[in-house]
Amino acid sequence: MFTFINRFTVTGDTAEFEARIAEITEHMTQQPGFRSHRLYHSAKDAAAYVEVAEWDDADSHQRAVRTEGFQRAVRPVMSLATADPAPFSLVTTHTAAAH
């Protein structure tokens, strides 16, 4: 599995930003290798968002971001926010003990 995490600092309208991210996500859900997407909004910093996307593999993600649909949808987002994207590797995982 390939995990891609993107931290956004929104400088424009947050409602428009969320709507634009939803458009991108709709496109990505149709791409081969897509597994899941989550968008988090900071309770501490109103301008901070984090998205976590999971893909089968890095190649699937790279093919998806090269599509015209993604390129067209991402342009307006970049006018609303700055992004700090990067792939991440899982180091550890923990779950609650069964009671």
PDB file of C-alpha atoms in Angstrom:
ATOM      1  CA  MET A   1       0.000   0.000   0.000  1.00  0.00           C
ATOM      2  CA  PHE A   2       1.105   3.570  -0.761  1.00  0.00           C
ATOM      3  CA  THR A   3       0.142   6.409   1.617  1.00  0.00           C
ATOM      4  CA  PHE A   4       0.253  10.009   0.473  1.00  0.00           C
ATOM      5  CA  ILE A   5      -0.160  12.801   3.032  1.00  0.00           C
ATOM      6  CA  ASN A   6      -0.662  16.432   2.122  1.00  0.00           C
ATOM      7  CA  ARG A   7      -0.705  19.346   4.579  1.00  0.00           C
ATOM      8  CA  PHE A   8      -2.538  22.427   3.340  1.00  0.00           C
ATOM      9  CA  THR A   9      -2.473  25.965   4.650  1.00  0.00           C
ATOM     10  CA  VAL A  10      -5.617  27.595   3.306  1.00  0.00           C
ATOM     11  CA  THR A  11      -5.264  31.259   2.420  1.00  0.00           C
ATOM     12  CA  GLY A  12      -8.613  31.538   0.628  1.00  0.00           C
ATOM     13  CA  ASP A  13     -12.188  30.628   1.478  1.00  0.00           C
ATOM     14  CA  THR A  14     -12.247  27.346   3.448  1.00  0.00           C
ATOM     15  CA  ALA A  15     -15.689  26.308   2.190  1.00  0.00           C
ATOM     16  CA  GLU A  16     -14.524  26.700  -1.409  1.00  0.00           C
ATOM     17  CA  PHE A  17     -11.314  24.818  -0.585  1.00  0.00           C
ATOM     18  CA  GLU A  18     -13.301  21.905   0.863  1.00  0.00           C
ATOM     19  CA  ALA A  19     -15.591  21.857  -2.186  1.00  0.00           C
ATOM     20  CA  ARG A  20     -12.605  21.802  -4.551  1.00  0.00           C
ATOM     21  CA  ILE A  21     -10.949  18.989  -2.593  1.00  0.00           C
ATOM     22  CA  ALA A  22     -14.227  17.062  -2.842  1.00  0.00           C
ATOM     23  CA  GLU A  23     -14.108  17.457  -6.650  1.00  0.00           C
ATOM     24  CA  ILE A  24     -10.564  16.092  -6.755  1.00  0.00           C
ATOM     25  CA  THR A  25     -11.524  13.211  -4.487  1.00  0.00           C
ATOM     26  CA  GLU A  26     -14.493  12.336  -6.691  1.00  0.00           C
ATOM     27  CA  HIS A  27     -12.146  12.131  -9.668  1.00  0.00           C
ATOM     28  CA  MET A  28      -9.563  10.090  -7.757  1.00  0.00           C
ATOM     29  CA  THR A  29     -12.111   7.529  -6.532  1.00  0.00           C
ATOM     30  CA  GLN A  30     -12.579   6.540 -10.180  1.00  0.00           C
ATOM     31  CA  GLN A  31      -8.851   5.924 -10.759  1.00  0.00           C
ATOM     32  CA  PRO A  32      -7.337   2.426 -10.705  1.00  0.00           C
ATOM     33  CA  GLY A  33      -5.510   1.680  -7.465  1.00  0.00           C
ATOM     34  CA  PHE A  34      -7.400   4.213  -5.320  1.00  0.00           C
ATOM     35  CA  ARG A  35      -8.254   2.887  -1.837  1.00  0.00           C
ATOM     36  CA  SER A  36      -9.326   5.748   0.425  1.00  0.00           C
ATOM     37  CA  HIS A  37      -9.160   9.457   1.176  1.00  0.00           C
ATOM     38  CA  ARG A  38      -9.618  11.355   4.435  1.00  0.00           C
ATOM     39  CA  LEU A  39      -9.559  15.118   4.935  1.00  0.00           C
ATOM     40  CA  TYR A  40      -8.878  16.529   8.401  1.00  0.00           C
ATOM     41  CA  HIS A  41      -9.380  20.121   9.547  1.00  0.00           C
ATOM     42  CA  SER A  42      -7.359  21.347  12.516  1.00  0.00           C
ATOM     43  CA  ALA A  43      -9.337  22.271  15.619  1.00  0.00           C
ATOM     44  CA  LYS A  44      -6.421  24.484  16.637  1.00  0.00           C
ATOM     45  CA  ASP A  45      -5.577  26.301  13.390  1.00  0.00           C
ATOM     46  CA  ALA A  46      -8.495  27.223  11.108  1.00  0.00           C
ATOM     47  CA  ALA A  47      -6.199  27.436   8.086  1.00  0.00           C
ATOM     48  CA  ALA A  48      -4.663  23.960   8.535  1.00  0.00           C
ATOM     49  CA  TYR A  49      -5.911  20.861   6.753  1.00  0.00           C
ATOM     50  CA  VAL A  50      -4.367  17.431   6.278  1.00  0.00           C
ATOM     51  CA  GLU A  51      -5.426  14.880   3.709  1.00  0.00           C
ATOM     52  CA  VAL A  52      -4.455  11.230   3.756  1.00  0.00           C
ATOM     53  CA  ALA A  53      -4.842   9.175   0.594  1.00  0.00           C
ATOM     54  CA  GLU A  54      -4.173   5.471   0.289  1.00  0.00           C
ATOM     55  CA  TRP A  55      -3.382   3.761  -2.988  1.00  0.00           C
ATOM     56  CA  ASP A  56      -2.459   0.241  -4.039  1.00  0.00           C
ATOM     57  CA  ASP A  57       0.985   1.478  -5.026  1.00  0.00           C
ATOM     58  CA  ALA A  58       2.989   4.588  -5.938  1.00  0.00           C
ATOM     59  CA  ASP A  59       2.600   3.974  -9.675  1.00  0.00           C
ATOM     60  CA  SER A  60      -1.206   4.062  -9.426  1.00  0.00           C
ATOM     61  CA  HIS A  61      -1.026   7.370  -7.585  1.00  0.00           C
ATOM     62  CA  GLN A  62       1.400   8.855 -10.112  1.00  0.00           C
ATOM     63  CA  ARG A  63      -0.794   7.818 -13.044  1.00  0.00           C
ATOM     64  CA  ALA A  64      -3.812   9.402 -11.353  1.00  0.00           C
ATOM     65  CA  VAL A  65      -2.126  12.757 -10.718  1.00  0.00           C
ATOM     66  CA  ARG A  66      -1.041  12.931 -14.358  1.00  0.00           C
ATOM     67  CA  THR A  67      -4.620  12.683 -15.647  1.00  0.00           C
ATOM     68  CA  GLU A  68      -6.197  15.751 -17.209  1.00  0.00           C
ATOM     69  CA  GLY A  69      -9.100  15.486 -14.747  1.00  0.00           C
ATOM     70  CA  PHE A  70      -6.748  15.813 -11.781  1.00  0.00           C
ATOM     71  CA  GLN A  71      -4.713  18.598 -13.360  1.00  0.00           C
ATOM     72  CA  ARG A  72      -7.856  20.576 -14.172  1.00  0.00           C
ATOM     73  CA  ALA A  73      -9.291  20.120 -10.650  1.00  0.00           C
ATOM     74  CA  VAL A  74      -6.102  20.896  -8.731  1.00  0.00           C
ATOM     75  CA  ARG A  75      -5.442  24.322 -10.289  1.00  0.00           C
ATOM     76  CA  PRO A  76      -8.205  26.141  -8.347  1.00  0.00           C
ATOM     77  CA  VAL A  77      -7.091  24.474  -5.097  1.00  0.00           C
ATOM     78  CA  MET A  78      -3.609  25.877  -5.493  1.00  0.00           C
ATOM     79  CA  SER A  79      -5.069  29.389  -5.709  1.00  0.00           C
ATOM     80  CA  LEU A  80      -6.743  28.817  -2.326  1.00  0.00           C
ATOM     81  CA  ALA A  81      -3.950  27.093  -0.399  1.00  0.00           C
ATOM     82  CA  THR A  82      -0.307  26.151  -0.200  1.00  0.00           C
ATOM     83  CA  ALA A  83       0.503  22.463  -0.031  1.00  0.00           C
ATOM     84  CA  ASP A  84       3.232  20.350   1.522  1.00  0.00           C
ATOM     85  CA  PRO A  85       2.732  16.901  -0.076  1.00  0.00           C
ATOM     86  CA  ALA A  86       4.823  13.784   0.513  1.00  0.00           C
ATOM     87  CA  PRO A  87       4.626   9.996   0.436  1.00  0.00           C
ATOM     88  CA  PHE A  88       4.870   8.303   3.833  1.00  0.00           C
ATOM     89  CA  SER A  89       5.814   4.814   4.965  1.00  0.00           C
ATOM     90  CA  LEU A  90       4.089   3.163   7.903  1.00  0.00           C
ATOM     91  CA  VAL A  91       6.480   2.637  10.807  1.00  0.00           C
ATOM     92  CA  THR A  92       4.208   1.236  13.517  1.00  0.00           C
ATOM     93  CA  THR A  93       0.529   0.659  14.153  1.00  0.00           C
ATOM     94  CA  HIS A  94      -1.368   0.059  17.387  1.00  0.00           C
ATOM     95  CA  THR A  95      -4.926  -0.941  18.113  1.00  0.00           C
ATOM     96  CA  ALA A  96      -6.996  -1.013  21.262  1.00  0.00           C
ATOM     97  CA  ALA A  97      -6.882  -4.192  23.293  1.00  0.00           C
ATOM     98  CA  ALA A  98      -9.981  -6.369  23.220  1.00  0.00           C
ATOM     99  CA  HIS A  99     -12.085  -6.014  26.381  1.00  0.00           C
TER     100      HIS A  99
END
